[in-house]
PDB file of C-alpha atoms in Angstrom:
ATOM      1  CA  MET A   1       6.051 -11.160  10.989  1.00  0.00           C
ATOM      2  CA  GLN A   2       6.992 -14.389  12.683  1.00  0.00           C
ATOM      3  CA  ALA A   3       7.371 -12.678  16.072  1.00  0.00           C
ATOM      4  CA  ASN A   4       3.939 -11.018  15.721  1.00  0.00           C
ATOM      5  CA  PHE A   5       2.046 -13.543  13.586  1.00  0.00           C
ATOM      6  CA  ARG A   6      -1.230 -12.972  15.449  1.00  0.00           C
ATOM      7  CA  ALA A   7      -1.234  -9.289  14.448  1.00  0.00           C
ATOM      8  CA  TYR A   8      -1.457 -10.247  10.759  1.00  0.00           C
ATOM      9  CA  PRO A   9      -4.567 -11.525   8.912  1.00  0.00           C
ATOM     10  CA  SER A  10      -2.930 -14.711   7.578  1.00  0.00           C
ATOM     11  CA  LYS A  11      -5.065 -17.126   9.600  1.00  0.00           C
ATOM     12  CA  ARG A  12      -8.329 -15.233   9.070  1.00  0.00           C
ATOM     13  CA  ILE A  13      -7.900 -14.688   5.324  1.00  0.00           C
ATOM     14  CA  TRP A  14      -5.791 -17.639   4.157  1.00  0.00           C
ATOM     15  CA  GLY A  15      -6.167 -20.151   7.015  1.00  0.00           C
ATOM     16  CA  LEU A  16      -2.429 -20.228   7.717  1.00  0.00           C
ATOM     17  CA  THR A  17      -1.032 -21.276  11.075  1.00  0.00           C
ATOM     18  CA  LYS A  18       2.471 -19.902  10.475  1.00  0.00           C
ATOM     19  CA  PRO A  19       4.122 -17.325   8.200  1.00  0.00           C
ATOM     20  CA  ASP A  20       4.707 -18.193   4.542  1.00  0.00           C
ATOM     21  CA  LYS A  21       8.083 -16.673   3.602  1.00  0.00           C
ATOM     22  CA  ASN A  22       7.360 -17.159  -0.100  1.00  0.00           C
ATOM     23  CA  ILE A  23       4.460 -14.696  -0.300  1.00  0.00           C
ATOM     24  CA  ASP A  24       3.673 -12.942   2.990  1.00  0.00           C
ATOM     25  CA  HIS A  25       5.860  -9.950   2.101  1.00  0.00           C
ATOM     26  CA  ARG A  26       3.768  -9.390  -1.058  1.00  0.00           C
ATOM     27  CA  ARG A  27       0.269  -9.742   0.382  1.00  0.00           C
ATOM     28  CA  VAL A  28      -1.400  -6.345   0.610  1.00  0.00           C
ATOM     29  CA  PRO A  29      -3.341  -7.085   3.842  1.00  0.00           C
ATOM     30  CA  ASN A  30      -0.052  -8.057   5.525  1.00  0.00           C
ATOM     31  CA  LEU A  31       1.626  -4.901   4.219  1.00  0.00           C
ATOM     32  CA  GLN A  32      -1.265  -2.807   5.553  1.00  0.00           C
ATOM     33  CA  VAL A  33      -0.797  -4.270   9.036  1.00  0.00           C
ATOM     34  CA  TYR A  34       2.948  -3.649   8.802  1.00  0.00           C
ATOM     35  CA  PHE A  35       2.417  -0.001   7.816  1.00  0.00           C
ATOM     36  CA  GLU A  36      -0.202   0.465  10.548  1.00  0.00           C
ATOM     37  CA  ARG A  37       2.399  -0.773  13.030  1.00  0.00           C
ATOM     38  CA  HIS A  38       5.501   0.974  11.638  1.00  0.00           C
ATOM     39  CA  ALA A  39       4.473   3.937   9.453  1.00  0.00           C
ATOM     40  CA  GLN A  40       2.425   7.091   9.706  1.00  0.00           C
ATOM     41  CA  VAL A  41      -1.229   6.304   9.004  1.00  0.00           C
ATOM     42  CA  LEU A  42      -2.673   9.213   7.039  1.00  0.00           C
ATOM     43  CA  THR A  43      -6.187  10.291   6.133  1.00  0.00           C
ATOM     44  CA  LYS A  44      -7.766   8.641   3.099  1.00  0.00           C
ATOM     45  CA  SER A  45      -8.395  12.024   1.536  1.00  0.00           C
ATOM     46  CA  PRO A  46     -10.323  12.892  -1.640  1.00  0.00           C
ATOM     47  CA  ASN A  47      -7.818  15.755  -2.154  1.00  0.00           C
ATOM     48  CA  ALA A  48      -4.916  14.877  -4.472  1.00  0.00           C
ATOM     49  CA  ALA A  49      -2.679  17.475  -2.774  1.00  0.00           C
ATOM     50  CA  ASP A  50      -2.704  15.343   0.401  1.00  0.00           C
ATOM     51  CA  TYR A  51      -0.753  12.581  -1.365  1.00  0.00           C
ATOM     52  CA  LYS A  52       3.008  13.206  -1.421  1.00  0.00           C
ATOM     53  CA  THR A  53       5.833  11.528  -3.313  1.00  0.00           C
ATOM     54  CA  GLY A  54       6.711   8.259  -1.584  1.00  0.00           C
ATOM     55  CA  ASP A  55       3.311   7.821   0.090  1.00  0.00           C
ATOM     56  CA  ILE A  56       1.930   4.301  -0.069  1.00  0.00           C
ATOM     57  CA  VAL A  57      -1.720   3.862  -0.997  1.00  0.00           C
ATOM     58  CA  THR A  58      -3.880   0.734  -0.873  1.00  0.00           C
ATOM     59  CA  TRP A  59      -7.146   0.142  -2.710  1.00  0.00           C
ATOM     60  CA  MET A  60      -9.857  -2.470  -2.971  1.00  0.00           C
ATOM     61  CA  LEU A  61     -10.386  -3.454  -6.587  1.00  0.00           C
ATOM     62  CA  PRO A  62     -13.545  -5.063  -7.969  1.00  0.00           C
ATOM     63  CA  GLY A  63     -13.827  -8.678  -6.864  1.00  0.00           C
ATOM     64  CA  ASN A  64     -12.576  -7.779  -3.380  1.00  0.00           C
ATOM     65  CA  LEU A  65      -8.947  -7.721  -4.555  1.00  0.00           C
ATOM     66  CA  PRO A  66      -6.542  -5.619  -2.472  1.00  0.00           C
ATOM     67  CA  HIS A  67      -3.985  -3.554  -4.379  1.00  0.00           C
ATOM     68  CA  ILE A  68      -1.023  -1.347  -3.435  1.00  0.00           C
ATOM     69  CA  GLY A  69       0.977   1.411  -5.098  1.00  0.00           C
ATOM     70  CA  MET A  70       3.311   4.306  -4.411  1.00  0.00           C
ATOM     71  CA  VAL A  71       2.898   7.983  -5.250  1.00  0.00           C
ATOM     72  CA  VAL A  72       5.644   9.251  -7.566  1.00  0.00           C
ATOM     73  CA  ASN A  73       6.920  12.744  -8.325  1.00  0.00           C
ATOM     74  CA  GLN A  74       5.072  13.119 -11.617  1.00  0.00           C
ATOM     75  CA  ILE A  75       1.651  14.669 -12.191  1.00  0.00           C
ATOM     76  CA  ALA A  76      -0.929  13.432 -14.697  1.00  0.00           C
ATOM     77  CA  GLN A  77      -1.519  16.102 -17.334  1.00  0.00           C
ATOM     78  CA  ASP A  78      -5.246  15.377 -17.682  1.00  0.00           C
ATOM     79  CA  SER A  79      -6.322  15.178 -14.027  1.00  0.00           C
ATOM     80  CA  GLY A  80      -3.539  16.963 -12.146  1.00  0.00           C
ATOM     81  CA  HIS A  81      -3.303  13.972  -9.790  1.00  0.00           C
ATOM     82  CA  PRO A  82       0.037  12.477  -8.788  1.00  0.00           C
ATOM     83  CA  LEU A  83       0.895   9.352 -10.749  1.00  0.00           C
ATOM     84  CA  ILE A  84       1.099   5.964  -9.034  1.00  0.00           C
ATOM     85  CA  VAL A  85       3.643   3.223  -9.667  1.00  0.00           C
ATOM     86  CA  HIS A  86       2.084  -0.210  -9.159  1.00  0.00           C
ATOM     87  CA  ASN A  87       1.902  -3.719 -10.588  1.00  0.00           C
ATOM     88  CA  ILE A  88      -1.587  -4.826 -11.472  1.00  0.00           C
ATOM     89  CA  GLY A  89      -0.433  -8.042 -13.141  1.00  0.00           C
ATOM     90  CA  ARG A  90       1.242  -6.734 -16.301  1.00  0.00           C
ATOM     91  CA  GLY A  91       4.511  -5.769 -14.644  1.00  0.00           C
ATOM     92  CA  PRO A  92       5.300  -2.418 -13.052  1.00  0.00           C
ATOM     93  CA  GLU A  93       3.557   0.578 -14.571  1.00  0.00           C
ATOM     94  CA  MET A  94       2.931   4.212 -13.803  1.00  0.00           C
ATOM     95  CA  SER A  95      -0.623   5.445 -14.189  1.00  0.00           C
ATOM     96  CA  ASP A  96      -3.195   8.023 -13.151  1.00  0.00           C
ATOM     97  CA  MET A  97      -5.185   5.743 -10.867  1.00  0.00           C
ATOM     98  CA  LEU A  98      -5.102   7.426  -7.438  1.00  0.00           C
ATOM     99  CA  PHE A  99      -8.889   7.802  -7.322  1.00  0.00           C
ATOM    100  CA  ALA A 100      -9.817   4.979  -9.723  1.00  0.00           C
ATOM    101  CA  TYR A 101     -10.753   2.575  -6.893  1.00  0.00           C
ATOM    102  CA  THR A 102     -11.811   2.763  -3.253  1.00  0.00           C
ATOM    103  CA  ILE A 103      -8.809   3.829  -1.164  1.00  0.00           C
ATOM    104  CA  THR A 104      -8.391   1.577   1.885  1.00  0.00           C
ATOM    105  CA  GLY A 105      -5.121   2.952   3.262  1.00  0.00           C
ATOM    106  CA  HIS A 106      -2.737   5.901   3.039  1.00  0.00           C
ATOM    107  CA  TYR A 107       0.680   5.610   4.677  1.00  0.00           C
ATOM    108  CA  ARG A 108       3.922   7.522   4.916  1.00  0.00           C
ATOM    109  CA  PHE A 109       6.875   5.348   5.835  1.00  0.00           C
ATOM    110  CA  VAL A 110       9.832   7.202   7.288  1.00  0.00           C
ATOM    111  CA  PRO A 111      12.642   4.763   7.980  1.00  0.00           C
ATOM    112  CA  ALA A 112      14.706   5.038  11.121  1.00  0.00           C
ATOM    113  CA  THR A 113      17.828   7.131  10.836  1.00  0.00           C
ATOM    114  CA  TYR A 114      21.176   5.557  11.429  1.00  0.00           C
ATOM    115  CA  SER A 115      24.256   7.200  12.822  1.00  0.00           C
ATOM    116  CA  GLU A 116      27.571   6.370  11.216  1.00  0.00           C
TER     117      GLU A 116
END
């Protein structure tokens, strides 16, 4: 982030003039920029089948609060939607919340492969 500080919303949103190593890696808007630069950006689909295990999803919660979670390999019995692991302030939890809020991003991060 330090090498590409201008690409991130830190100045616009938080008024910062340099990276903050204590929190920048946890701020959803920063993570969205990172995924837009380094991951596959996918369609924000209303179809649950388009969300695969390991996909990262971002939402905007009421009060203009950004949120992030990851699709897991379990399906909600009631809705048939994939469950999401996330931390909404009560510690990590798994819940059926894929379509509970406005989706603002859908990413698939495939790390580089390394040869041994």
